[in-house]
PDB file of C-alpha atoms in Angstrom:
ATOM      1  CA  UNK A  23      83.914 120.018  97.891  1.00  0.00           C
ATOM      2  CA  UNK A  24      82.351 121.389 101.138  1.00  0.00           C
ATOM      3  CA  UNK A  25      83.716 125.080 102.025  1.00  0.00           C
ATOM      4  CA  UNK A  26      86.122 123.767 105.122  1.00  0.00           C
ATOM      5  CA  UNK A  27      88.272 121.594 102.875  1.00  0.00           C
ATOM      6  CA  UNK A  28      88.203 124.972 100.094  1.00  0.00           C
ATOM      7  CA  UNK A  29      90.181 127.987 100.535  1.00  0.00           C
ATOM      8  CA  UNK A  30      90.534 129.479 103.920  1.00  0.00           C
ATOM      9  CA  UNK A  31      89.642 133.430 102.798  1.00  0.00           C
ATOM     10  CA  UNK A  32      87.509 134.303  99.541  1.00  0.00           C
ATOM     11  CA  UNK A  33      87.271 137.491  98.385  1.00  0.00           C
ATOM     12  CA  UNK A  34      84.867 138.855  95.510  1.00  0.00           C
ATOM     13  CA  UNK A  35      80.918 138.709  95.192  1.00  0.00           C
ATOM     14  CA  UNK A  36      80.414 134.718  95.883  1.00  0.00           C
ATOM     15  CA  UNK A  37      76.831 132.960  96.641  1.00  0.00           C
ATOM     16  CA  UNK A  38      76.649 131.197  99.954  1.00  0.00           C
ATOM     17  CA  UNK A  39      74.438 128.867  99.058  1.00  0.00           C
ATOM     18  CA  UNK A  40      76.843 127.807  96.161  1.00  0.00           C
ATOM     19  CA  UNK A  41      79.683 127.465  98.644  1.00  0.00           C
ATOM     20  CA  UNK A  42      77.559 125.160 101.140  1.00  0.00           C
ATOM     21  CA  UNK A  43      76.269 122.613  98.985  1.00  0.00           C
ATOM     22  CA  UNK A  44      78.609 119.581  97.468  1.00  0.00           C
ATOM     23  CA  UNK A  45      78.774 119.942  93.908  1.00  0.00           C
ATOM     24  CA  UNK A  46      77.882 116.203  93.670  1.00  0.00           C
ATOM     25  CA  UNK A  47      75.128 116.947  95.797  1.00  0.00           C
ATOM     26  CA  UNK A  48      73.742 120.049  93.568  1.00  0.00           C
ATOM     27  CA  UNK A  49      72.297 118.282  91.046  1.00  0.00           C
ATOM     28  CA  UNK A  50      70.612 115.772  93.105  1.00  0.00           C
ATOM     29  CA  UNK A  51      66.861 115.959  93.995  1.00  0.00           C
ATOM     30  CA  UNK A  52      66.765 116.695  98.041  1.00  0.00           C
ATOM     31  CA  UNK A  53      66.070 113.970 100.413  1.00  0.00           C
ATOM     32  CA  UNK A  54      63.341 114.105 102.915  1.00  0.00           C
ATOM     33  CA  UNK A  55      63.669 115.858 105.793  1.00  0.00           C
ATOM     34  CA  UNK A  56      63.607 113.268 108.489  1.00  0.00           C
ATOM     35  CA  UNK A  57      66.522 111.511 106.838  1.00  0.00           C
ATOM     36  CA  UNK A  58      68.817 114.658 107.248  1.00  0.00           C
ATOM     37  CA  UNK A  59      70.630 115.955 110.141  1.00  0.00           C
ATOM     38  CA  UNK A  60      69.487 118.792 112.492  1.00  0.00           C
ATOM     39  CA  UNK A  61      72.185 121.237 113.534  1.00  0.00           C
ATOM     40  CA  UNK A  62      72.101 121.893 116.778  1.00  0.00           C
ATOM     41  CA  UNK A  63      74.608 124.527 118.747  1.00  0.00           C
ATOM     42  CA  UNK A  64      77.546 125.837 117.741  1.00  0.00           C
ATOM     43  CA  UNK A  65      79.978 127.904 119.429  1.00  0.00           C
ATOM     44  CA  UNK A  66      83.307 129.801 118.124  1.00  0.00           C
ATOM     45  CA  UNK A  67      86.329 130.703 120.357  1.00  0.00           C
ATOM     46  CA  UNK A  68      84.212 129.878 123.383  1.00  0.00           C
ATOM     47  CA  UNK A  69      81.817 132.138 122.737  1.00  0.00           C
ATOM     48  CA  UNK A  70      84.006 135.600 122.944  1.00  0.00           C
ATOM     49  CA  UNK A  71      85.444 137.712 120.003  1.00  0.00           C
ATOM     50  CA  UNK A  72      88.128 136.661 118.138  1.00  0.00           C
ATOM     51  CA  UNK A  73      90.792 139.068 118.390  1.00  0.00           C
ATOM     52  CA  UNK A  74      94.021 139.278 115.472  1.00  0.00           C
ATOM     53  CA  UNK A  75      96.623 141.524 115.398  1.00  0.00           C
ATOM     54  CA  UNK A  76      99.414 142.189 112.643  1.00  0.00           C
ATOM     55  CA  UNK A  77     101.232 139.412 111.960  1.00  0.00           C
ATOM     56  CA  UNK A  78     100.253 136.497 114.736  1.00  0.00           C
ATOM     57  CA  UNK A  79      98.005 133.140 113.516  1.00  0.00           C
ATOM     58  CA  UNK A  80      95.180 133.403 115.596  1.00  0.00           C
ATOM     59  CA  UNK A  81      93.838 129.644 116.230  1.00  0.00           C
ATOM     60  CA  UNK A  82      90.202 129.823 116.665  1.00  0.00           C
ATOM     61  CA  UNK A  83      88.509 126.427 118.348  1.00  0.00           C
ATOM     62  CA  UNK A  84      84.872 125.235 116.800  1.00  0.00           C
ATOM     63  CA  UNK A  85      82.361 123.047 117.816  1.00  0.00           C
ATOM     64  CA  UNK A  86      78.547 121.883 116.774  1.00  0.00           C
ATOM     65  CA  UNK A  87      76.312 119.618 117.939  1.00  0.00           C
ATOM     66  CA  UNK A  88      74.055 117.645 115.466  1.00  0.00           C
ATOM     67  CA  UNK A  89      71.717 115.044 115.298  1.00  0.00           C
ATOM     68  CA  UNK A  90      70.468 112.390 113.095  1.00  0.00           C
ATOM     69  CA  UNK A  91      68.099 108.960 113.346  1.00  0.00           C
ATOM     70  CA  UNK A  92      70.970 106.882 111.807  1.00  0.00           C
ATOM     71  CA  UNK A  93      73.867 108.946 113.772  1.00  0.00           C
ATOM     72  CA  UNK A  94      76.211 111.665 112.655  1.00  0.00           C
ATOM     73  CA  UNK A  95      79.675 110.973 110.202  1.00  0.00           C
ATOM     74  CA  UNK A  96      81.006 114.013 109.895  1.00  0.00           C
ATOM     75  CA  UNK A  97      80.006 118.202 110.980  1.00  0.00           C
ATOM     76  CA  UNK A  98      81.891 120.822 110.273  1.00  0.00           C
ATOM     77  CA  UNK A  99      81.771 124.744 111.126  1.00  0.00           C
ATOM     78  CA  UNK A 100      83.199 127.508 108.942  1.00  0.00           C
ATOM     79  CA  UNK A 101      83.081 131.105 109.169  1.00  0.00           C
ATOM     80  CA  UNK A 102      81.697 133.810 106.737  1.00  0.00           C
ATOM     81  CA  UNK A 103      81.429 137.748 106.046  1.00  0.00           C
ATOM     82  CA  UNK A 104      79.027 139.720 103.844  1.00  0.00           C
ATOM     83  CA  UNK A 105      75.446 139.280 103.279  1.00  0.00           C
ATOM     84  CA  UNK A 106      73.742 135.876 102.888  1.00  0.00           C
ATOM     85  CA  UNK A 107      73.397 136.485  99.132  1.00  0.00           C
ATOM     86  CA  UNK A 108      77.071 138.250  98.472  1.00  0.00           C
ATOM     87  CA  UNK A 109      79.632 136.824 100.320  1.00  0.00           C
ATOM     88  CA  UNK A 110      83.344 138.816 100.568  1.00  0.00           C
ATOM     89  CA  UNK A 111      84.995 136.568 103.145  1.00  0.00           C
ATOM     90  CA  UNK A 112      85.317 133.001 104.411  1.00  0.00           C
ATOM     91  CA  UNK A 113      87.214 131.100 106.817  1.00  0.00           C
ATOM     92  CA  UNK A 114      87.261 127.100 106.950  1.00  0.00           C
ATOM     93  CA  UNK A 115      88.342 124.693 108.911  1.00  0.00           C
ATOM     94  CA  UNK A 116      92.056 123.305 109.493  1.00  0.00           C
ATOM     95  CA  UNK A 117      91.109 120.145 109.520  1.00  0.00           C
ATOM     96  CA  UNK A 118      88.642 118.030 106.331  1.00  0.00           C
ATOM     97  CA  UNK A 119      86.838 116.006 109.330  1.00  0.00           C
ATOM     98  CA  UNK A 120      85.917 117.364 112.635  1.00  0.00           C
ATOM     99  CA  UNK A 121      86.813 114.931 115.838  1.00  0.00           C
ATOM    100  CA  UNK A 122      83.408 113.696 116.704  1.00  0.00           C
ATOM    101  CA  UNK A 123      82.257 112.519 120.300  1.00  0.00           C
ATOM    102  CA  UNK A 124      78.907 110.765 120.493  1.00  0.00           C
ATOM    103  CA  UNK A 125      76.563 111.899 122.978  1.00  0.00           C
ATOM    104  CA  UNK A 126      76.244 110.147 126.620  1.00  0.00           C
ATOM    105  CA  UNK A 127      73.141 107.895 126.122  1.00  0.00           C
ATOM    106  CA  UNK A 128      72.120 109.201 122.538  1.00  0.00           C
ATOM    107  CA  UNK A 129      73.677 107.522 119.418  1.00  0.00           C
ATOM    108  CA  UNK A 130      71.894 110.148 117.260  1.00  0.00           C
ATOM    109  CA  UNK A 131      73.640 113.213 118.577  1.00  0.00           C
ATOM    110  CA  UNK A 132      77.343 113.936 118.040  1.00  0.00           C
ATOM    111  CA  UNK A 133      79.477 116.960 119.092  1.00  0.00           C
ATOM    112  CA  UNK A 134      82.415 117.861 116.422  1.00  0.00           C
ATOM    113  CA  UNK A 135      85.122 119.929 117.359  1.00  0.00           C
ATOM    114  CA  UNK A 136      88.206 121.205 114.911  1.00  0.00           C
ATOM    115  CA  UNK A 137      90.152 124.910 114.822  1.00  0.00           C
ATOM    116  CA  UNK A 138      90.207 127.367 112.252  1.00  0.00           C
ATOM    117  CA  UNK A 139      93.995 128.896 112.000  1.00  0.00           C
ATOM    118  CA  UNK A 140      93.208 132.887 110.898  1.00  0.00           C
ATOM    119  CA  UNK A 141      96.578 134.380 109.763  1.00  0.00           C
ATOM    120  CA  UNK A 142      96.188 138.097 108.869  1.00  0.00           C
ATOM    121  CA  UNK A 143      98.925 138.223 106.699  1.00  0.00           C
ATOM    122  CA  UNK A 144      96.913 136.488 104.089  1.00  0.00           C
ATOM    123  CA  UNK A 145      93.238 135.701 105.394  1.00  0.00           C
ATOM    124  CA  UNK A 146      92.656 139.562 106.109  1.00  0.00           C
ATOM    125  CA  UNK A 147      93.453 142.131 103.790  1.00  0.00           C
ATOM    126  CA  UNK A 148      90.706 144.593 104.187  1.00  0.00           C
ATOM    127  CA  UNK A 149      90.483 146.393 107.739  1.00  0.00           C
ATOM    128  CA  UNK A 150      86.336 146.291 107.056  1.00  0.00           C
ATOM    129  CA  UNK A 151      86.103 142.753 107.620  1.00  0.00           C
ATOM    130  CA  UNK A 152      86.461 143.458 111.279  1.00  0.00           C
ATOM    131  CA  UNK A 153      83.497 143.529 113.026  1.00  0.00           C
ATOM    132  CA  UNK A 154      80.455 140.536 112.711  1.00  0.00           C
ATOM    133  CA  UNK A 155      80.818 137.253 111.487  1.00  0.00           C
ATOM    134  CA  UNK A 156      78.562 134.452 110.910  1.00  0.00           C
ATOM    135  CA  UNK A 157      79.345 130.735 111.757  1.00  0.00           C
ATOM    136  CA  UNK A 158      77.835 128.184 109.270  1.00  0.00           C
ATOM    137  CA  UNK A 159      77.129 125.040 110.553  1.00  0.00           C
ATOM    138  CA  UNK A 160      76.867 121.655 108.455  1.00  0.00           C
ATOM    139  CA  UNK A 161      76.415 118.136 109.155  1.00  0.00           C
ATOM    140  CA  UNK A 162      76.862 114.507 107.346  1.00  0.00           C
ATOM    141  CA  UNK A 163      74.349 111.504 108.164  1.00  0.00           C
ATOM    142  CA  UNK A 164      75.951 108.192 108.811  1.00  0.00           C
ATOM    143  CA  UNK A 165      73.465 106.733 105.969  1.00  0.00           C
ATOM    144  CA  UNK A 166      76.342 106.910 103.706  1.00  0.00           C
ATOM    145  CA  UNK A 167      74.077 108.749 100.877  1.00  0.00           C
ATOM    146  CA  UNK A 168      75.892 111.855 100.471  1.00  0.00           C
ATOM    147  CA  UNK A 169      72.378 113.336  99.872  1.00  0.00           C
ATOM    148  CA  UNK A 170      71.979 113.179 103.794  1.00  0.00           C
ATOM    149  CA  UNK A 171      73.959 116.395 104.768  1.00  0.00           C
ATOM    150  CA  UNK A 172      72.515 119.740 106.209  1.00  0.00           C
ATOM    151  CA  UNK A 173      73.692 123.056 106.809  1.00  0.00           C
ATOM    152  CA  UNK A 174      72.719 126.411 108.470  1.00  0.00           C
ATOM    153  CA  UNK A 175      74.186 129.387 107.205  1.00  0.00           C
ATOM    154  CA  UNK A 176      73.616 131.292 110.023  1.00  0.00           C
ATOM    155  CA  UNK A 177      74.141 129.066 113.426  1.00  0.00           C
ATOM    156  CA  UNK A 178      75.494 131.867 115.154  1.00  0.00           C
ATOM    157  CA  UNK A 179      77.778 134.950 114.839  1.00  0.00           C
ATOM    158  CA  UNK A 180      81.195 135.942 115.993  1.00  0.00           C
ATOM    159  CA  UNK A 181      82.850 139.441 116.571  1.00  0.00           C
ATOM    160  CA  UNK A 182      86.519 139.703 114.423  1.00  0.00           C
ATOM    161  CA  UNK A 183      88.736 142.260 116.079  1.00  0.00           C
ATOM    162  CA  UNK A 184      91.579 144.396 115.310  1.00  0.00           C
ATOM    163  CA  UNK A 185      94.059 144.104 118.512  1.00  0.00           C
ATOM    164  CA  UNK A 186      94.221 146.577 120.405  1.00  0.00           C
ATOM    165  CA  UNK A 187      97.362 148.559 122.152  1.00  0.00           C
ATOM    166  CA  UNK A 188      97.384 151.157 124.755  1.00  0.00           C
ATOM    167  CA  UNK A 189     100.080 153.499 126.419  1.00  0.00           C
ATOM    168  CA  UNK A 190     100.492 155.895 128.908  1.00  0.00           C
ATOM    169  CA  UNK A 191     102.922 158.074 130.679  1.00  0.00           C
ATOM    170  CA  UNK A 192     102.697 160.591 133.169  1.00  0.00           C
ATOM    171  CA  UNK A 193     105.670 163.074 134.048  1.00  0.00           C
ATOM    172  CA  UNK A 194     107.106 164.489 135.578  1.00  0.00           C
ATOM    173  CA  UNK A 195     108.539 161.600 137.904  1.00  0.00           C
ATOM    174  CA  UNK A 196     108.670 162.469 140.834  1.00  0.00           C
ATOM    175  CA  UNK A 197     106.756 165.001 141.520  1.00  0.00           C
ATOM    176  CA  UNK A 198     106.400 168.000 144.019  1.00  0.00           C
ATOM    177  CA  UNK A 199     102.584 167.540 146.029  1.00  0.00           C
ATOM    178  CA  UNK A 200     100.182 169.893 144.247  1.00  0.00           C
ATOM    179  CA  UNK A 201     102.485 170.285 140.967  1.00  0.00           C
ATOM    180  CA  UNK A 202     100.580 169.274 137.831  1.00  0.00           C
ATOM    181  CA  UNK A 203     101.142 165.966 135.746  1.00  0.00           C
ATOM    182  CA  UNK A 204     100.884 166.015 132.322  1.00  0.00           C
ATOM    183  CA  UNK A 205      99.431 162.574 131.624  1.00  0.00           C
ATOM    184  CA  UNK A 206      99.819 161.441 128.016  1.00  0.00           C
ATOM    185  CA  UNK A 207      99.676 158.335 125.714  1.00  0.00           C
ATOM    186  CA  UNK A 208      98.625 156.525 122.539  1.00  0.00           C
ATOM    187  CA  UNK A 209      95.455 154.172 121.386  1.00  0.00           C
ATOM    188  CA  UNK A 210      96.603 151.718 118.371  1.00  0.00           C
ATOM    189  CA  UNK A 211      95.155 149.115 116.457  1.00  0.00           C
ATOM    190  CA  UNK A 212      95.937 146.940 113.829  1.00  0.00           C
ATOM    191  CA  UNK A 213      95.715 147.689 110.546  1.00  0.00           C
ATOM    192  CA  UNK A 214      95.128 144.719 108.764  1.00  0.00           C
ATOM    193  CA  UNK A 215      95.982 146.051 105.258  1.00  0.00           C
ATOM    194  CA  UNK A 216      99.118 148.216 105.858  1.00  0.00           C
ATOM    195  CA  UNK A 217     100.150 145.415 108.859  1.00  0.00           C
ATOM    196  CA  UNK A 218     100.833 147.323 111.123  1.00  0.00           C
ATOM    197  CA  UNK A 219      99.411 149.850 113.838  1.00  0.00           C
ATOM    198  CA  UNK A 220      97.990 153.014 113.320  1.00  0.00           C
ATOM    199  CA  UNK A 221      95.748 155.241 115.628  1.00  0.00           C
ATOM    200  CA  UNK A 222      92.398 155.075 116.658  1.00  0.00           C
ATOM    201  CA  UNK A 223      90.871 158.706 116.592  1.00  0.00           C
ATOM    202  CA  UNK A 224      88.198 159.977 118.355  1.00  0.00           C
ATOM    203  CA  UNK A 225      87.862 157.071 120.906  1.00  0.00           C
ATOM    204  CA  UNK A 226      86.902 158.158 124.547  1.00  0.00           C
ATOM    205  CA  UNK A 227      89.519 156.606 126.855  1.00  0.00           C
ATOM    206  CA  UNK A 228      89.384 157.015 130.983  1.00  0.00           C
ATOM    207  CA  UNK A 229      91.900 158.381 132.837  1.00  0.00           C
ATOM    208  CA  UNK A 230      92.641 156.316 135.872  1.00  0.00           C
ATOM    209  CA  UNK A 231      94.143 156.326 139.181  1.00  0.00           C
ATOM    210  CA  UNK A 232      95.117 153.281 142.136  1.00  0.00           C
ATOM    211  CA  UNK A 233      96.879 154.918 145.011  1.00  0.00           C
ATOM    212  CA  UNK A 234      99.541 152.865 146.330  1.00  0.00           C
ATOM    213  CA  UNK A 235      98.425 149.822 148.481  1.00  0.00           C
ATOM    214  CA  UNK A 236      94.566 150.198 147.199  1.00  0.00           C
ATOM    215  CA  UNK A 237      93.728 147.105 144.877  1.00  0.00           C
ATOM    216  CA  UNK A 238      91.544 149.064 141.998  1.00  0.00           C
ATOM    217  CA  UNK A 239      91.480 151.939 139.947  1.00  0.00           C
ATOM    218  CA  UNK A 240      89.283 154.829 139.876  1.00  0.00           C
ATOM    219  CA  UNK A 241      87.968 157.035 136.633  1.00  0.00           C
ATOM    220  CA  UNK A 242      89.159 160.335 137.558  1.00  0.00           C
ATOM    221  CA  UNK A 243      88.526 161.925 133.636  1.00  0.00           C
ATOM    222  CA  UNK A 244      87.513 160.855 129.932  1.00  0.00           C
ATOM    223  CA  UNK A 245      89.710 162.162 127.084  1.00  0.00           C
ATOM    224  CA  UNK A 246      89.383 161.460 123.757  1.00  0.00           C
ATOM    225  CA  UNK A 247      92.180 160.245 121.345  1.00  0.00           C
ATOM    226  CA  UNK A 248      93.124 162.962 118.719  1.00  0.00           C
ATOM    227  CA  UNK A 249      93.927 162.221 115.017  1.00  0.00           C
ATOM    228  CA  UNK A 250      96.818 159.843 115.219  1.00  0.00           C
ATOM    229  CA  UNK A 251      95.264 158.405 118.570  1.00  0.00           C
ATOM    230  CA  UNK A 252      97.131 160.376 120.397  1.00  0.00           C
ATOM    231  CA  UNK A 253      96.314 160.965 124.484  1.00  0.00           C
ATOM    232  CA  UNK A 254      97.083 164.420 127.050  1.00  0.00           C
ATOM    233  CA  UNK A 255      95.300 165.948 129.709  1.00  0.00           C
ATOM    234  CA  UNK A 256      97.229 166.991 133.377  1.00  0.00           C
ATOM    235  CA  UNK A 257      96.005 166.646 136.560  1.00  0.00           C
ATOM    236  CA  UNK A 258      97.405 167.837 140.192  1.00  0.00           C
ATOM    237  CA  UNK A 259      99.927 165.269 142.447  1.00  0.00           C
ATOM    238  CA  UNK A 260      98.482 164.484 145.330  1.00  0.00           C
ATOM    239  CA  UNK A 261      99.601 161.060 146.525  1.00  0.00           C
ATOM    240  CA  UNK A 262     101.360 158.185 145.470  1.00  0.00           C
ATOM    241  CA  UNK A 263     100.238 156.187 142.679  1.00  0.00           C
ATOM    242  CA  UNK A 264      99.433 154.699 139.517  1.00  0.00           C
ATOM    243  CA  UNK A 265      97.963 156.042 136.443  1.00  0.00           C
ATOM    244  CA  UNK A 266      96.961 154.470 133.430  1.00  0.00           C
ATOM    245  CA  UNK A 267      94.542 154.935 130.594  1.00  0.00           C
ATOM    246  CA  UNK A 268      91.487 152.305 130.288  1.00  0.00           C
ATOM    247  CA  UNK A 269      89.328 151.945 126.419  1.00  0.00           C
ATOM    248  CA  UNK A 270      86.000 150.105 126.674  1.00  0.00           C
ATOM    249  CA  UNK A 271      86.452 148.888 122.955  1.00  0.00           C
ATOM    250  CA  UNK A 272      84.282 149.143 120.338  1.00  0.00           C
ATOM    251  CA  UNK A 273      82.720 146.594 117.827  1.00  0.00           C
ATOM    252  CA  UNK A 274      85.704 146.180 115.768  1.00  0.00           C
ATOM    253  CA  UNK A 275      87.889 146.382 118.281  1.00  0.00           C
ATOM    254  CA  UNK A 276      88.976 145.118 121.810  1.00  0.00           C
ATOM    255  CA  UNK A 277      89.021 146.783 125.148  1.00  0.00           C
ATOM    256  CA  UNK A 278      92.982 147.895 126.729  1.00  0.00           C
ATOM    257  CA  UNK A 279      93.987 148.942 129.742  1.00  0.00           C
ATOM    258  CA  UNK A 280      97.329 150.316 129.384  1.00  0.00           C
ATOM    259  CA  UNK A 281     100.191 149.473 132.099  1.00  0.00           C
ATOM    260  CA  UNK A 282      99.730 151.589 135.422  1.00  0.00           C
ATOM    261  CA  UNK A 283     102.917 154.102 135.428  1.00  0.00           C
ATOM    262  CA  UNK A 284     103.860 154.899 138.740  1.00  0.00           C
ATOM    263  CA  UNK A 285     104.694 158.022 140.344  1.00  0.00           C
ATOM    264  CA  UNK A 286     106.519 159.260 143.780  1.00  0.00           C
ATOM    265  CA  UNK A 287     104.603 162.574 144.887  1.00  0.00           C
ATOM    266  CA  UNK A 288     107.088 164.417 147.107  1.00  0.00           C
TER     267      UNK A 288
END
């Protein structure tokens, strides 16, 4: 049983290579390489991060492109964590077949497509499995000889990220012209094994500024998040305007740009 038709998360020192190859293939001798397919490209979520927050099913679209002299049945994509010879994580496919689509002109190439549904609640209990992922790619000649299937382990790679959440508040509203504005807020992310949110510490987050009728924001200051991901730092009211707090994001987790708050300077 191939790993996208398996359980969608594993957890516990497993072999890759154990997981990729059909048991009734295993004990087969292996076929010649002309004979088996050649994975080509493939691409997860679009090629951007896949972000998951709390309690939300994340649907994640796949694709590969594979080739093969006598066509391609079947390819299939699944995602994995850990190191190539200790895997802690995997997440397969929704569907047991990918939805194939010959190539223009080319009999011998197909492009597969299917999702992989992430749900937090049970596919991510540990908050280290955020971060990078690797996409597996396998394929399945039209021969009919289940010996004619080929997979990569490592196709390409994918960023898993906690969601991020991002507030800010700036009082007092209104305000007198030169009076200072304390300017506060909170960084958050997902905590995949309490499910819910808890602070990001230590992250450097801009303060920013759009006076009224101007169409961007400018950095006016960088704080950073204290222990609970808390934000406050004051600056003077001078006109009209919004302030909000902006995070770049890290590996593990998304970039936010909280809501501008808007205040009346008097």
């Amino acid at each position: 049983m191939r790993v996208h038709v398996a359980a969608v998360a594993v957890t516990g020192a497993l072999s890759l290579s154990a997981l990729a190859v059909p048991a009734s293939q295993a004990a087969q001798a292996p076929r010649p390489a002309e004979e088996r397919p050649v994975i080509g490209k493939v691409v997860v979520n679009g090629g951007k991060p896949i972000v998951v927050g709390t309690t939300s099913r994340q649907k994640v679209a796949v694709s590969i492109t594979a080739s093969s002299p006598s066509g391609v049945a079947d390819a299939y994509v699944f995602l994995w964590h850990g190191h190539i010879d200790e895997v802690d994580a995997v997440l397969g496919q929704d569907q047991a077949r990918g939805a194939c689509t010959v190539a223009p002109g080319d009999p011998a190439t197909s492009t597969c497509t299917a999702t992989i549904t992430i749900d937090p609640r049970s596919a991510l209990g540990r908050n280290s499995l955020a971060g990078t992922w690797q996409a597996a790619g396998g394929a399945v000649a039209a021969t009919g000889d289940p010996g004619d299937e080929s997979v990569n382990e490592t196709a390409a790679s994918v960023r898993l990220q906690r969601f991020s959440k991002l507030t800010v508040n700036a009082a007092p509203e209104p305000v007198r012209k030169g009076r200072t504005l304390t300017v506060t807020g909170k960084l958050t992310r997902a905590d995949w094994e309490t499910k819910k949110y808890a602070g990001y510490a230590a992250q450097p987050v801009k303060l920013q500024f759009k006076k009224k009728g101007a169409k961007s924001y400018t950095t006016v200051k960088t704080v950073k998040t204290g222990s609970t991901g808390t934000l406050k730092t004051t600056v003077k009211a001078s006109v009209d305007g919004y302030w909000r707090y902006s995070f770049a994001g890290t590996s593990t987790t998304p970039a936010v740009s909280a809501a501008g708050d808007y205040v009346d300077v008097r």
